[in-house]
């Protein structure tokens, strides 16, 4: 069972804060450090000191970590042209020695586009499909050959399809709750399918749709890793749990209902129930990035119990 640390820096974090979390992630034995790709805060927080860019952050972390995987949940397709994104991700993969994973989504937060002058197209899923085909196609093109793509939204001619990643294939993550087009995209492009902030019942339903789409496409369903992203809030006792919940502006009962919250034993039990629904990897959304003791507790008493299973 892989446990990965997932951060939301748009809520307020510097690069140095993210570096401290990433180094703790590595030192404490977690599998990966992931971050969101947003430029505007959400909810009742200041967002200070302001946003950091996902791929600039990961480039820095690629040089300052050694073991952990690094990636995005999810890179917004509206932020980057697919040819440019393929170059960026391949370069950061080289910088990391082959530890990068690309989560790519359609983009959804219209307000951040308005705030920073980024076009927000109406048709996003069709664009995402072309973006996935272009990015993976550029990486897969043999050295010495060129790549072409002529679609509805993008047009590439005589691309040298360089640079190449360090990995033979960078894992691609697709996620979401869409009932039809999302499973079809996952069946075609995804190495991993991620269900964000869903109930166990919702996960069973969506994982089933992805499996069915994979089989319809002639692909083995078990060739896709199924994962969940869930907020995490763990305390060794009720007082510590309440303190951590208050620090992120949440209620304990709500967190227990909708996330991975409670004592270490309660969290291990709930992870087990998600695993029964098909999940094999968990992105623990850590909202208080200054509470590194929280990560130590999860490592010592959640991850350790899971490793014994």
Coordinates of C-alpha atoms in Angstrom, one line a residue:
X1 CA 0.0 0.0 0.0
X2 CA 1.6 3.3 -1.1
X3 CA 1.1 6.4 1.0
X4 CA 1.9 9.6 -0.7
X5 CA 1.9 13.2 0.6
X6 CA -0.3 15.6 -1.3
X7 CA -0.1 19.4 -0.8
X8 CA -2.2 22.4 -1.7
X9 CA 0.3 25.3 -1.9
X10 CA -2.2 27.8 -3.3
X11 CA -3.6 28.0 0.2
X12 CA -0.4 29.6 1.3
X13 CA 3.2 28.2 1.1
X14 CA 6.6 29.2 0.0
X15 CA 9.0 27.0 -1.9
X16 CA 11.0 26.6 1.3
X17 CA 7.9 25.3 3.1
X18 CA 7.3 22.8 0.3
X19 CA 10.9 21.7 0.4
X20 CA 10.7 21.0 4.1
X21 CA 7.6 18.9 3.6
X22 CA 9.2 17.0 0.6
X23 CA 12.3 16.3 2.7
X24 CA 10.2 15.0 5.5
X25 CA 8.2 12.9 3.1
X26 CA 11.4 11.3 1.9
X27 CA 13.0 10.9 5.4
X28 CA 9.8 9.3 6.8
X29 CA 9.5 6.6 4.2
X30 CA 6.5 7.9 2.2
X31 CA 6.4 6.9 -1.4
X32 CA 5.9 10.3 -3.1
X33 CA 5.4 14.1 -2.8
X34 CA 2.6 15.5 -5.0
X35 CA 1.2 19.0 -5.3
X36 CA -1.8 20.7 -6.8
X37 CA -1.6 23.0 -9.8
X38 CA -3.5 26.2 -8.8
X39 CA -2.7 29.9 -8.9
X40 CA -5.5 31.1 -6.6
X41 CA -6.5 30.4 -3.0
X42 CA -9.8 28.6 -2.2
X43 CA -11.9 29.4 0.8
X44 CA -11.4 31.6 3.8
X45 CA -7.6 31.8 3.9
X46 CA -5.2 34.6 3.0
X47 CA -3.2 32.6 0.4
X48 CA -0.1 34.5 1.5
X49 CA 2.6 34.7 0.4
X50 CA 1.0 33.8 -3.0
X51 CA 1.1 31.0 -5.4
X52 CA 4.0 28.9 -6.5
X53 CA 4.2 27.2 -9.9
X54 CA 3.8 23.4 -9.9
X55 CA 6.5 22.5 -12.4
X56 CA 9.0 25.1 -11.2
X57 CA 8.5 23.7 -7.7
X58 CA 9.0 20.1 -8.9
X59 CA 12.1 21.0 -10.8
X60 CA 13.6 22.4 -7.6
X61 CA 12.6 19.3 -5.6
X62 CA 13.9 17.0 -8.3
X63 CA 17.4 18.3 -7.4
X64 CA 16.9 18.4 -3.6
X65 CA 15.5 14.9 -3.1
X66 CA 16.8 11.5 -4.0
X67 CA 14.2 8.7 -3.7
X68 CA 10.6 9.9 -3.6
X69 CA 8.4 10.1 -6.7
X70 CA 7.2 13.6 -7.6
X71 CA 4.1 14.7 -9.5
X72 CA 0.9 16.7 -9.8
X73 CA -2.7 16.1 -8.9
X74 CA -3.6 17.5 -11.4
X75 CA -1.7 19.7 -13.8
X76 CA -4.3 22.0 -15.3
X77 CA -4.6 21.5 -19.1
X78 CA -5.7 25.1 -19.5
X79 CA -2.4 26.4 -18.1
X80 CA 0.1 25.0 -20.6
X81 CA 0.2 24.1 -24.3
X82 CA 0.7 20.3 -24.6
X83 CA 4.0 20.6 -26.6
X84 CA 5.5 22.9 -23.9
X85 CA 4.2 20.7 -21.1
X86 CA 5.9 17.6 -22.7
X87 CA 9.2 19.5 -22.7
X88 CA 8.8 20.7 -19.1
X89 CA 7.9 17.3 -17.7
X90 CA 10.6 15.5 -19.7
X91 CA 13.2 17.9 -18.5
X92 CA 12.1 17.6 -14.8
X93 CA 12.1 13.9 -15.2
X94 CA 15.7 14.1 -16.4
X95 CA 16.6 16.4 -13.5
X96 CA 15.1 13.9 -11.0
X97 CA 16.8 10.8 -12.5
X98 CA 13.4 9.4 -13.6
X99 CA 11.1 10.0 -10.6
X100 CA 8.3 12.1 -12.2
X101 CA 4.6 11.3 -12.7
X102 CA 2.2 13.5 -14.6
X103 CA -1.4 13.9 -13.4
X104 CA -3.2 15.9 -16.1
X105 CA -6.7 17.3 -15.9
X106 CA -8.9 19.5 -17.9
X107 CA -8.8 22.5 -15.5
X108 CA -11.9 23.7 -13.7
X109 CA -11.3 26.8 -11.4
X110 CA -12.5 29.6 -13.6
X111 CA -11.7 32.4 -11.0
X112 CA -8.0 31.7 -11.1
X113 CA -8.0 32.0 -14.9
X114 CA -9.8 35.4 -14.6
X115 CA -7.4 36.5 -11.9
X116 CA -4.3 35.8 -14.0
X117 CA -5.5 36.4 -17.5
X118 CA -5.5 32.7 -18.5
X119 CA -8.1 31.7 -21.2
X120 CA -10.8 29.4 -19.9
X121 CA -12.2 27.5 -22.8
X122 CA -15.7 26.1 -22.9
X123 CA -14.7 22.7 -24.4
X124 CA -12.2 21.3 -22.0
X125 CA -12.5 17.5 -22.2
X126 CA -12.0 17.4 -25.9
X127 CA -8.9 19.6 -25.4
X128 CA -7.7 17.3 -22.6
X129 CA -8.0 14.2 -24.9
X130 CA -5.8 15.9 -27.5
X131 CA -3.3 17.1 -24.9
X132 CA -2.9 13.5 -23.6
X133 CA -2.4 12.2 -27.1
X134 CA 0.2 14.9 -27.9
X135 CA 2.2 14.7 -24.7
X136 CA 2.4 10.9 -24.7
X137 CA 2.9 10.8 -28.5
X138 CA 5.9 13.2 -28.3
X139 CA 7.5 11.1 -25.6
X140 CA 7.0 7.9 -27.5
X141 CA 8.3 9.1 -30.8
X142 CA 11.5 7.3 -31.7
X143 CA 14.8 9.3 -31.7
X144 CA 15.5 10.7 -35.2
X145 CA 11.8 10.7 -36.2
X146 CA 9.3 13.5 -36.1
X147 CA 5.9 13.8 -34.7
X148 CA 2.7 15.3 -36.2
X149 CA -0.7 15.9 -34.9
X150 CA -3.6 17.6 -36.6
X151 CA -6.6 17.9 -34.3
X152 CA -9.5 20.2 -33.5
X153 CA -7.6 22.3 -31.0
X154 CA -3.9 21.7 -31.6
X155 CA -1.7 21.3 -34.7
X156 CA 1.9 20.0 -34.6
X157 CA 4.0 19.6 -37.7
X158 CA 7.5 18.1 -38.0
X159 CA 8.2 18.2 -34.3
X160 CA 11.5 16.7 -33.3
X161 CA 9.7 15.4 -30.2
X162 CA 12.6 16.3 -27.9
X163 CA 13.7 16.1 -25.1
X164 CA 13.0 12.6 -24.0
X165 CA 12.3 11.7 -20.4
X166 CA 14.7 9.7 -18.3
X167 CA 12.0 7.0 -17.8
X168 CA 11.0 4.8 -20.7
X169 CA 7.4 5.8 -19.8
X170 CA 6.4 8.6 -17.5
X171 CA 3.3 7.3 -15.5
X172 CA 0.2 9.3 -16.5
X173 CA -2.6 9.9 -13.9
X174 CA -6.1 10.7 -14.8
X175 CA -8.9 11.3 -12.3
X176 CA -12.4 12.6 -11.8
X177 CA -16.0 11.7 -11.3
X178 CA -17.3 11.9 -14.9
X179 CA -19.4 8.8 -15.7
X180 CA -18.6 8.4 -19.4
X181 CA -15.8 10.4 -21.0
X182 CA -13.4 10.3 -18.0
X183 CA -13.4 6.4 -17.8
X184 CA -12.8 6.3 -21.6
X185 CA -9.8 8.7 -21.3
X186 CA -8.5 6.6 -18.4
X187 CA -8.8 3.4 -20.4
X188 CA -6.9 4.9 -23.3
X189 CA -4.1 6.9 -21.5
X190 CA -3.9 6.3 -17.7
X191 CA -1.4 4.2 -15.8
X192 CA -3.3 5.3 -12.7
X193 CA -6.8 6.4 -12.1
X194 CA -7.4 8.7 -9.1
X195 CA -10.7 9.3 -7.3
X196 CA -10.5 12.7 -5.5
X197 CA -12.3 13.1 -2.2
X198 CA -15.0 10.4 -2.9
X199 CA -16.8 8.1 -0.6
X200 CA -16.1 4.4 -0.6
X201 CA -19.4 3.8 -2.4
X202 CA -18.5 6.5 -5.0
X203 CA -15.1 4.9 -5.5
X204 CA -16.5 1.4 -6.1
X205 CA -18.9 2.9 -8.7
X206 CA -16.2 4.9 -10.5
X207 CA -13.5 2.3 -10.4
X208 CA -16.1 -0.1 -11.9
X209 CA -16.7 2.3 -14.8
X210 CA -13.0 2.6 -15.5
X211 CA -12.5 -1.2 -15.4
X212 CA -15.4 -1.6 -17.8
X213 CA -14.0 1.0 -20.2
X214 CA -10.6 -0.6 -20.1
X215 CA -12.1 -4.0 -20.9
X216 CA -14.1 -2.5 -23.7
X217 CA -10.9 -1.0 -25.1
X218 CA -9.2 -4.3 -25.0
X219 CA -7.0 -3.5 -22.0
X220 CA -6.6 -5.5 -18.8
X221 CA -8.3 -3.6 -16.0
X222 CA -5.5 -4.6 -13.6
X223 CA -3.0 -2.7 -15.7
X224 CA -4.4 0.5 -14.1
X225 CA -3.5 1.4 -10.5
X226 CA -6.6 2.8 -8.6
X227 CA -6.0 5.5 -6.0
X228 CA -7.7 8.0 -3.7
X229 CA -6.9 11.5 -2.7
X230 CA -8.3 12.3 0.8
X231 CA -7.7 14.9 3.4
X232 CA -5.8 13.5 6.4
X233 CA -6.0 14.5 10.0
X234 CA -4.6 12.1 12.6
X235 CA -4.1 12.5 16.4
X236 CA -2.7 10.2 19.0
X237 CA -5.6 11.2 21.2
X238 CA -8.8 13.2 21.0
X239 CA -7.2 16.4 22.1
X240 CA -4.5 16.3 19.5
X241 CA -7.0 15.4 16.8
X242 CA -9.2 18.3 17.7
X243 CA -6.2 20.7 17.7
X244 CA -5.2 19.5 14.2
X245 CA -8.7 19.8 12.9
X246 CA -9.1 23.3 14.3
X247 CA -5.8 24.3 12.7
X248 CA -7.2 23.6 9.2
X249 CA -10.6 25.1 9.9
X250 CA -12.5 21.7 9.9
X251 CA -14.7 19.8 12.3
X252 CA -13.6 16.4 13.5
X253 CA -16.9 14.6 12.7
X254 CA -16.9 16.0 9.2
X255 CA -13.3 15.0 8.6
X256 CA -14.1 11.5 9.9
X257 CA -17.0 11.3 7.5
X258 CA -15.3 12.6 4.4
X259 CA -11.5 12.0 4.9
X260 CA -9.0 9.9 6.7
X261 CA -9.3 11.2 10.2
X262 CA -9.2 10.0 13.8
X263 CA -6.7 7.9 15.7
X264 CA -4.1 5.9 13.8
X265 CA -6.1 2.7 14.2
X266 CA -9.3 4.5 12.8
X267 CA -7.4 5.7 9.8
X268 CA -5.8 2.3 9.1
X269 CA -9.3 0.7 9.3
X270 CA -10.7 3.2 6.8
X271 CA -7.8 2.8 4.4
X272 CA -8.6 -0.9 4.6
X273 CA -12.2 -0.3 3.6
X274 CA -11.1 1.8 0.6
X275 CA -8.7 -1.0 -0.3
X276 CA -11.6 -3.4 -0.4
X277 CA -13.2 -1.1 -3.0
X278 CA -10.1 -1.4 -5.1
X279 CA -7.7 1.4 -4.1
X280 CA -4.0 0.6 -3.9
X281 CA -2.6 4.0 -3.3
X282 CA -3.5 7.0 -1.2
X283 CA -2.7 10.6 -1.6
X284 CA -2.8 12.1 1.9
X285 CA -3.9 15.7 1.5
X286 CA -1.9 17.6 4.2
X287 CA -3.4 21.0 4.8
X288 CA -1.2 22.3 7.6
X289 CA 2.2 22.3 6.0
X290 CA 4.1 23.5 9.1
X291 CA 3.0 20.5 11.2
X292 CA 5.7 18.0 10.4
X293 CA 5.0 16.1 13.6
X294 CA 1.7 15.1 11.9
X295 CA 3.8 13.4 9.2
X296 CA 5.9 11.7 11.8
X297 CA 2.8 10.3 13.5
X298 CA 1.3 9.0 10.2
X299 CA 4.6 7.4 9.3
X300 CA 5.2 5.8 12.7
X301 CA 1.6 4.6 13.5
X302 CA -0.3 4.5 10.2
X303 CA 2.2 3.5 7.6
X304 CA 3.9 1.1 10.0
X305 CA 0.7 -0.7 10.6
X306 CA -0.1 -1.0 6.9
X307 CA 3.3 -2.4 6.2
X308 CA 2.6 -5.2 8.6
X309 CA -0.6 -6.2 6.9

